[in-house]
Short mmCIF file of N, CA and C in Angstrom, two decimals:
data_model
loop_
_atom_site.label_atom_id
_atom_site.label_comp_id
_atom_site.label_asym_id
_atom_site.label_seq_id
_atom_site.Cartn_x
_atom_site.Cartn_y
_atom_site.Cartn_z
N MET A 1 50.22 14.63 93.92
CA MET A 1 50.42 14.67 92.42
C MET A 1 50.54 15.98 91.41
N ARG A 2 51.24 16.52 90.52
CA ARG A 2 51.65 17.15 89.47
C ARG A 2 51.06 17.01 88.35
N PRO A 3 49.97 17.98 87.93
CA PRO A 3 49.44 17.70 86.43
C PRO A 3 50.94 17.14 85.34
N VAL A 4 50.22 17.28 84.38
CA VAL A 4 51.24 16.79 83.14
C VAL A 4 50.87 17.92 82.40
N ASN A 5 52.19 18.72 81.58
CA ASN A 5 52.23 19.74 81.26
C ASN A 5 52.41 19.26 79.61
N ARG A 6 51.24 19.26 78.90
CA ARG A 6 52.29 18.74 77.38
C ARG A 6 52.70 19.86 76.28
N GLU A 7 52.52 20.99 77.07
CA GLU A 7 52.62 22.06 75.80
C GLU A 7 53.83 22.56 75.75
N ILE A 8 54.95 22.42 76.69
CA ILE A 8 56.01 23.33 76.67
C ILE A 8 56.49 22.40 75.52
N LYS A 9 57.12 24.13 74.74
CA LYS A 9 58.11 24.15 73.85
C LYS A 9 59.62 23.95 74.08
N THR A 10 60.07 23.99 73.26
CA THR A 10 61.20 23.47 73.39
C THR A 10 62.13 24.84 72.30
N ALA A 11 63.46 24.86 71.99
CA ALA A 11 63.99 26.10 71.80
C ALA A 11 63.57 25.46 69.73
N SER A 12 63.33 24.20 69.92
CA SER A 12 63.40 23.95 68.66
C SER A 12 61.47 24.07 67.84
N HIS A 13 60.95 24.60 68.61
CA HIS A 13 59.82 24.96 67.90
C HIS A 13 60.14 26.37 67.78
N LEU A 14 60.88 28.04 67.79
CA LEU A 14 60.95 28.47 67.73
C LEU A 14 61.03 29.39 66.41
N THR A 15 59.71 30.52 66.41
CA THR A 15 60.06 30.91 64.84
C THR A 15 62.04 31.52 65.05
N LEU A 16 62.52 31.39 64.03
CA LEU A 16 63.87 33.02 64.04
C LEU A 16 63.45 33.23 62.90
N VAL A 17 63.78 34.94 62.66
CA VAL A 17 64.48 35.65 61.39
C VAL A 17 65.01 35.96 61.13
N SER A 18 65.79 36.31 60.75
CA SER A 18 67.81 36.54 60.00
C SER A 18 66.79 37.92 59.73
N ARG A 19 67.42 39.29 60.90
CA ARG A 19 68.12 40.82 59.94
C ARG A 19 69.08 41.49 59.98
N ASN A 20 69.81 41.90 59.04
CA ASN A 20 71.12 42.32 59.40
C ASN A 20 72.46 41.16 60.11
N GLY A 21 72.19 39.70 59.88
CA GLY A 21 73.00 38.44 59.94
C GLY A 21 72.35 38.15 61.54
N GLU A 22 71.35 39.27 62.33
CA GLU A 22 70.62 38.72 63.56
C GLU A 22 69.70 37.63 63.56
N SER A 23 70.15 36.39 64.66
CA SER A 23 68.39 35.97 64.66
C SER A 23 67.84 36.78 66.28
N GLU A 24 65.82 36.92 65.51
CA GLU A 24 65.50 36.94 66.57
C GLU A 24 64.45 35.69 66.76
N MET A 25 63.86 35.85 67.62
CA MET A 25 62.01 35.42 67.76
C MET A 25 61.17 35.69 67.65
N LEU A 26 60.21 35.05 66.76
CA LEU A 26 59.06 36.52 66.41
C LEU A 26 57.75 35.79 67.77
N THR A 27 57.15 36.70 68.47
CA THR A 27 56.23 36.61 68.34
C THR A 27 55.02 35.58 67.77
N ASP A 28 54.29 34.23 69.05
CA ASP A 28 53.73 33.50 68.82
C ASP A 28 52.48 33.80 69.29
N PHE A 29 51.46 34.51 68.03
CA PHE A 29 50.08 35.14 68.53
C PHE A 29 49.07 33.51 68.51
N THR A 30 49.67 32.89 68.66
CA THR A 30 48.50 31.49 69.00
C THR A 30 48.64 31.42 69.83
N ARG A 31 49.41 31.48 70.12
CA ARG A 31 50.05 30.56 71.91
C ARG A 31 49.87 32.08 72.70
N VAL A 32 49.10 31.42 74.42
CA VAL A 32 49.13 32.46 76.05
C VAL A 32 49.77 31.53 76.93
N LEU A 33 50.79 31.98 77.28
CA LEU A 33 51.04 31.40 78.71
C LEU A 33 50.00 32.09 80.00
N VAL A 34 49.96 30.66 80.94
CA VAL A 34 49.34 31.08 81.47
C VAL A 34 49.76 30.66 82.80
N VAL A 35 50.31 31.50 83.56
CA VAL A 35 51.34 30.91 85.06
C VAL A 35 50.60 31.35 86.23
N GLY A 36 50.31 30.07 87.24
CA GLY A 36 50.20 30.53 88.62
C GLY A 36 50.51 29.65 89.12
N LYS A 37 50.17 30.13 91.07
CA LYS A 37 50.81 28.84 91.45
C LYS A 37 49.01 28.04 91.32
N SER A 38 48.23 28.29 91.57
CA SER A 38 47.47 26.93 91.16
C SER A 38 46.83 26.39 90.57
N PRO A 39 46.87 25.10 90.70
CA PRO A 39 46.69 24.27 89.42
C PRO A 39 45.83 24.50 89.05
N VAL A 40 44.24 24.33 90.31
CA VAL A 40 43.04 24.21 89.29
C VAL A 40 42.89 26.13 88.91
N ASN A 41 43.26 26.92 89.56
CA ASN A 41 43.10 28.27 88.15
C ASN A 41 43.81 28.27 87.28
N ARG A 42 45.14 27.89 86.80
CA ARG A 42 45.64 27.93 85.83
C ARG A 42 44.74 26.77 84.98
N VAL A 43 44.21 25.85 84.97
CA VAL A 43 43.12 25.18 84.01
C VAL A 43 41.80 26.16 83.81
N VAL A 44 41.62 26.61 85.07
CA VAL A 44 40.22 27.73 83.86
C VAL A 44 40.74 28.30 83.54
N VAL A 45 41.27 29.10 83.46
CA VAL A 45 42.48 30.08 82.54
C VAL A 45 42.48 29.26 81.72
N SER A 46 43.19 28.46 81.33
CA SER A 46 43.45 27.82 79.86
C SER A 46 42.55 27.11 79.62
N LYS A 47 41.20 26.95 79.80
CA LYS A 47 40.08 27.35 79.56
C LYS A 47 39.30 27.98 78.27
N ILE A 48 39.73 29.20 79.21
CA ILE A 48 38.99 30.54 78.84
C ILE A 48 40.35 31.00 77.64
N VAL A 49 41.14 30.69 77.37
CA VAL A 49 41.95 30.67 76.20
C VAL A 49 41.47 30.19 75.70
N GLU A 50 41.16 28.58 75.16
CA GLU A 50 41.09 27.24 74.26
C GLU A 50 39.70 28.41 73.66
N ARG A 51 38.84 28.91 74.37
CA ARG A 51 37.77 29.20 73.66
C ARG A 51 37.87 30.40 73.01
N SER A 52 38.72 31.18 73.15
CA SER A 52 39.13 32.36 71.88
C SER A 52 40.27 31.26 70.90
N GLY A 53 40.31 30.48 70.59
CA GLY A 53 41.04 29.59 69.71
C GLY A 53 42.51 29.65 69.86
N LEU A 54 43.05 29.96 70.87
CA LEU A 54 44.47 29.80 70.98
C LEU A 54 44.91 28.56 71.96
N LYS A 55 45.92 28.31 71.93
CA LYS A 55 46.61 27.09 72.66
C LYS A 55 47.39 27.97 73.86
N PRO A 56 46.74 27.08 75.25
CA PRO A 56 47.25 28.07 76.64
C PRO A 56 48.98 27.23 76.75
N ILE A 57 49.67 27.98 77.75
CA ILE A 57 51.11 26.45 77.92
C ILE A 57 50.53 27.06 79.12
N SER A 58 50.34 26.53 80.70
CA SER A 58 50.05 26.18 81.72
C SER A 58 51.10 26.70 82.70
N GLU A 59 52.08 27.34 83.39
CA GLU A 59 53.42 26.64 84.09
C GLU A 59 53.23 27.17 85.32
N SER A 60 53.49 26.61 86.44
CA SER A 60 53.85 27.22 87.89
C SER A 60 54.70 28.81 86.99
N PRO A 61 54.90 29.87 88.82
CA PRO A 61 55.38 31.27 88.44
C PRO A 61 57.09 30.25 88.40
N GLU A 62 57.70 28.72 88.64
CA GLU A 62 58.78 28.66 88.90
C GLU A 62 59.35 28.32 87.09
N THR A 63 58.55 27.45 87.04
CA THR A 63 58.88 26.78 85.61
C THR A 63 58.66 27.90 84.70
N ALA A 64 57.60 29.18 84.79
CA ALA A 64 57.45 29.94 83.29
C ALA A 64 59.07 30.33 82.77
N ALA A 65 60.02 30.77 83.83
CA ALA A 65 60.97 31.79 83.02
C ALA A 65 61.48 30.71 81.69
N ALA A 66 62.09 29.35 82.61
CA ALA A 66 62.42 28.43 81.16
C ALA A 66 61.46 28.75 80.21
N ALA A 67 59.54 28.40 80.15
CA ALA A 67 59.27 28.52 78.83
C ALA A 67 59.22 29.39 78.24
N LEU A 68 59.35 30.89 79.03
CA LEU A 68 60.07 32.24 78.13
C LEU A 68 61.45 32.15 77.21
N ARG A 69 61.73 31.07 77.67
CA ARG A 69 63.50 31.48 76.55
C ARG A 69 62.99 30.67 75.58
N SER A 70 62.21 29.84 75.66
CA SER A 70 62.09 28.92 73.93
C SER A 70 60.91 29.89 73.25
N LEU A 71 59.64 30.68 74.05
CA LEU A 71 58.89 31.00 73.09
C LEU A 71 58.30 32.28 73.21
N ILE A 72 57.56 33.31 72.62
CA ILE A 72 57.35 34.10 73.03
C ILE A 72 55.71 34.74 72.58
N PRO A 73 55.07 33.78 73.92
CA PRO A 73 53.78 33.86 73.41
C PRO A 73 52.51 35.31 72.85
N GLY A 74 51.99 35.74 72.49
CA GLY A 74 50.82 36.29 71.96
C GLY A 74 50.65 37.03 73.19
N ALA A 75 50.58 36.78 74.76
CA ALA A 75 49.96 36.89 75.63
C ALA A 75 50.49 36.73 76.89
N ILE A 76 50.58 36.80 78.15
CA ILE A 76 51.19 36.18 79.57
C ILE A 76 50.01 36.73 80.29
N VAL A 77 49.30 35.79 80.44
CA VAL A 77 48.22 35.49 82.23
C VAL A 77 48.59 35.37 83.33
N LEU A 78 48.66 36.40 84.48
CA LEU A 78 49.48 35.97 85.22
C LEU A 78 48.72 36.19 86.41
N ASP A 79 48.46 35.04 87.31
CA ASP A 79 47.49 34.71 88.48
C ASP A 79 48.26 35.29 89.55
N GLY A 80 48.15 36.74 90.40
CA GLY A 80 49.28 37.21 91.66
C GLY A 80 48.70 37.17 92.57
N GLY A 81 48.26 35.68 92.38
CA GLY A 81 47.45 35.15 94.05
C GLY A 81 46.86 36.34 94.67
N ALA A 82 47.25 36.42 96.42
CA ALA A 82 46.22 36.85 97.10
C ALA A 82 46.86 38.83 96.86
N ASP A 83 48.54 38.27 97.33
CA ASP A 83 48.85 39.92 97.37
C ASP A 83 48.77 40.48 96.15
N ASN A 84 48.78 40.07 94.69
CA ASN A 84 49.83 40.50 93.55
C ASN A 84 50.88 40.07 93.09
N LYS A 85 52.13 39.72 94.45
CA LYS A 85 52.72 39.42 93.79
C LYS A 85 53.35 38.00 93.41
N ASP A 86 52.21 36.73 93.38
CA ASP A 86 52.67 35.54 92.76
C ASP A 86 53.61 35.47 92.16
N CYS A 87 53.96 35.91 90.80
CA CYS A 87 54.57 36.17 89.43
C CYS A 87 55.17 37.72 88.93
N ASP A 88 56.34 38.13 90.78
CA ASP A 88 56.29 39.13 90.29
C ASP A 88 58.31 38.63 89.48
N ALA A 89 57.97 37.68 89.96
CA ALA A 89 59.84 37.33 89.81
C ALA A 89 59.96 37.36 88.22
N LEU A 90 59.34 36.56 87.42
CA LEU A 90 58.95 37.05 85.94
C LEU A 90 59.03 38.20 85.61
N LEU A 91 58.19 39.05 85.99
CA LEU A 91 58.49 40.62 85.46
C LEU A 91 59.81 40.83 84.97
N SER A 92 60.81 41.37 85.74
CA SER A 92 61.97 41.18 84.54
C SER A 92 62.05 40.94 83.43
N GLY A 93 61.78 39.48 83.33
CA GLY A 93 62.30 38.58 82.35
C GLY A 93 60.72 39.26 81.30
N ILE A 94 59.80 39.30 81.30
CA ILE A 94 58.95 39.72 80.61
C ILE A 94 59.95 41.70 80.02
N GLY A 95 59.72 41.96 81.43
CA GLY A 95 60.02 43.70 80.75
C GLY A 95 61.11 43.22 79.59
N ALA A 96 61.95 42.60 79.18
CA ALA A 96 63.35 42.57 78.98
C ALA A 96 63.27 41.96 77.65
N LEU A 97 62.35 41.02 77.16
CA LEU A 97 61.71 40.92 75.55
C LEU A 97 60.60 42.04 75.60
N ARG A 98 59.88 42.94 76.55
CA ARG A 98 59.55 43.91 75.43
C ARG A 98 60.31 44.88 75.23
N ARG A 99 60.95 45.09 75.61
CA ARG A 99 62.34 45.92 74.95
C ARG A 99 62.60 45.25 73.87
N MET A 100 63.69 43.77 73.95
CA MET A 100 63.95 43.67 72.78
C MET A 100 62.85 43.89 71.60
N SER A 101 61.59 43.49 71.86
CA SER A 101 61.00 42.83 70.71
C SER A 101 60.91 44.33 69.87
N GLY A 102 60.84 45.79 70.80
CA GLY A 102 60.49 46.97 70.17
C GLY A 102 59.44 47.66 70.52
N LYS A 103 58.11 46.54 71.12
CA LYS A 103 56.88 46.86 71.06
C LYS A 103 56.52 46.56 72.48
N SER A 104 55.17 46.66 72.76
CA SER A 104 54.52 45.99 74.74
C SER A 104 54.44 44.92 74.11
N LEU A 105 54.86 43.81 73.85
CA LEU A 105 54.37 42.14 73.40
C LEU A 105 55.68 41.33 74.35
N PRO A 106 55.51 40.29 74.70
CA PRO A 106 53.41 40.05 74.64
C PRO A 106 53.09 40.84 75.85
N SER A 107 51.67 40.89 75.26
CA SER A 107 50.59 42.08 76.17
C SER A 107 50.75 40.74 77.59
N VAL A 108 50.55 41.93 78.61
CA VAL A 108 50.49 41.38 80.31
C VAL A 108 48.82 40.84 81.26
N ILE A 109 48.18 40.09 81.38
CA ILE A 109 47.40 40.63 81.97
C ILE A 109 47.14 39.80 83.25
N LEU A 110 47.21 40.63 84.54
CA LEU A 110 47.31 40.29 85.79
C LEU A 110 45.74 40.41 86.27
N LEU A 111 45.47 39.14 86.66
CA LEU A 111 44.13 38.24 87.55
C LEU A 111 44.49 38.42 89.08
N SER A 112 43.72 39.45 89.21
CA SER A 112 43.92 40.17 90.83
C SER A 112 42.49 40.15 91.63
N THR A 113 42.93 39.69 92.66
CA THR A 113 41.70 40.67 93.67
C THR A 113 42.08 41.53 94.10
N LYS A 114 41.94 42.56 93.79
CA LYS A 114 41.71 44.04 93.97
C LYS A 114 41.13 44.36 92.26
N ASN A 115 40.57 45.68 91.97
CA ASN A 115 40.18 46.41 90.95
C ASN A 115 40.80 47.57 91.27
N GLY A 116 41.08 47.80 90.12
CA GLY A 116 42.52 49.08 89.67
C GLY A 116 42.91 48.58 88.43
N THR A 117 43.54 49.46 87.97
CA THR A 117 44.00 49.49 86.52
C THR A 117 45.60 49.66 86.76
N PRO A 118 46.86 49.02 86.48
CA PRO A 118 48.26 48.66 86.78
C PRO A 118 48.41 49.76 87.88
N GLU A 119 48.65 50.79 87.24
CA GLU A 119 49.07 51.95 87.92
C GLU A 119 48.66 52.63 89.42
N SER A 120 46.80 52.72 89.39
CA SER A 120 46.41 51.99 90.66
C SER A 120 46.95 51.97 91.28
N LEU A 121 47.19 50.17 90.55
CA LEU A 121 47.31 49.09 91.97
C LEU A 121 48.78 49.21 92.25
N GLY A 122 49.37 50.43 91.93
CA GLY A 122 50.63 50.53 91.80
C GLY A 122 52.17 49.51 91.34
N LEU A 123 51.61 48.59 89.78
CA LEU A 123 52.05 47.11 89.68
C LEU A 123 53.10 47.40 88.60
N SER A 124 54.18 46.41 88.23
CA SER A 124 54.96 46.82 87.34
C SER A 124 54.23 47.44 85.56
N SER A 125 54.99 48.55 85.08
CA SER A 125 55.04 48.76 84.48
C SER A 125 54.36 48.07 82.85
N VAL A 126 54.83 46.72 83.34
CA VAL A 126 55.07 45.10 82.26
C VAL A 126 53.52 44.96 82.37
N VAL A 127 52.22 45.26 83.35
CA VAL A 127 51.11 44.79 83.32
C VAL A 127 50.65 45.47 82.46
N ASP A 128 49.75 45.60 81.58
CA ASP A 128 49.09 46.21 80.67
C ASP A 128 47.16 45.96 81.52
N VAL A 129 46.80 45.21 81.81
CA VAL A 129 45.46 44.99 82.42
C VAL A 129 45.26 44.04 83.62
N VAL A 130 44.81 45.08 83.78
CA VAL A 130 44.05 43.91 85.39
C VAL A 130 42.98 43.51 84.82
N VAL A 131 42.19 42.32 85.99
CA VAL A 131 40.61 41.46 85.32
C VAL A 131 40.65 41.31 87.07
N VAL A 132 39.86 41.08 87.60
CA VAL A 132 39.38 40.93 88.98
C VAL A 132 38.70 40.20 88.96
N LYS A 133 38.86 38.89 90.37
CA LYS A 133 39.16 37.79 90.26
C LYS A 133 37.30 37.99 90.35
N PRO A 134 36.61 37.64 90.87
CA PRO A 134 36.33 36.26 90.17
C PRO A 134 36.55 35.74 88.51
N ILE A 135 37.30 34.19 88.34
CA ILE A 135 37.55 34.85 86.71
C ILE A 135 36.74 34.60 86.13
N THR A 136 35.90 34.85 85.29
CA THR A 136 34.86 33.97 84.18
C THR A 136 34.98 33.84 82.79
N PRO A 137 34.71 33.66 81.86
CA PRO A 137 34.78 33.68 80.65
C PRO A 137 34.45 35.03 80.10
N GLU A 138 33.52 35.75 80.82
CA GLU A 138 32.67 37.03 80.39
C GLU A 138 34.01 37.94 80.95
N ARG A 139 34.18 37.85 81.25
CA ARG A 139 35.12 39.07 81.68
C ARG A 139 37.07 38.51 81.76
N LEU A 140 37.11 37.39 81.66
CA LEU A 140 38.91 37.41 80.89
C LEU A 140 39.18 37.06 79.22
N GLN A 141 37.70 36.62 78.95
CA GLN A 141 37.65 36.22 77.16
C GLN A 141 38.23 37.73 75.98
N PRO A 142 37.03 39.03 76.52
CA PRO A 142 37.43 39.88 75.81
C PRO A 142 38.53 40.02 75.67
N VAL A 143 39.12 40.08 77.42
CA VAL A 143 40.30 40.84 77.59
C VAL A 143 41.92 40.46 76.57
N ILE A 144 41.52 39.56 75.90
CA ILE A 144 42.78 38.00 75.83
C ILE A 144 41.83 38.77 74.33
N ASP A 145 40.80 38.47 73.86
CA ASP A 145 40.96 39.10 72.25
C ASP A 145 41.20 40.01 71.25
N HIS A 146 41.26 40.69 72.49
CA HIS A 146 41.39 42.37 72.38
C HIS A 146 42.58 42.50 72.24
N LEU A 147 43.56 41.73 73.63
CA LEU A 147 45.24 41.96 73.43
C LEU A 147 45.61 41.76 71.69
N ILE A 148 45.55 40.28 71.54
CA ILE A 148 45.85 39.44 70.97
C ILE A 148 45.86 40.18 69.77
N GLY A 149 44.67 40.56 69.16
CA GLY A 149 44.11 41.10 68.41
C GLY A 149 45.20 43.14 67.75
N LEU A 150 45.25 43.73 69.14
CA LEU A 150 45.74 44.51 68.91
C LEU A 150 47.73 44.92 68.82
N GLY A 151 47.69 42.97 69.34
CA GLY A 151 49.34 42.82 68.87
C GLY A 151 49.80 41.68 67.04
N ARG A 152 48.54 42.01 67.15
CA ARG A 152 48.67 41.51 65.30
C ARG A 152 48.89 42.71 64.21
N SER A 153 47.94 43.16 64.73
CA SER A 153 48.37 44.77 63.88
C SER A 153 49.04 45.07 64.16
#
């Protein structure tokens, strides 16, 4: 049985601004996209996101791309799984969003079984921060708060 996700937003919920006749999506800093194969891990991370006063959107790696077409969250938390590769298919799409924004938005956090920096672990330049598992509020919440704060300023 698959858990029901009531947080999926559709294109009608997007905030669009017009600049020089072109419409663009705005980043929603109140939302954090939580992506992972394990529904249990997504629930744990979503609860930590809620502790920061933010709204999590929980998706599997297969459905997350559709969510990103209708919403640009302030941050994305990717559960890399055992080999840090569970969400690799999303990285090019996230990179395209960041290029469109002209900034490093949305911020990307990778939950990893290995300790290190994105560079030392040979990860995509799209990943901003690595948080080592096991995931606890004390490890993850300050990182989310910091990245959301940076994005807003």
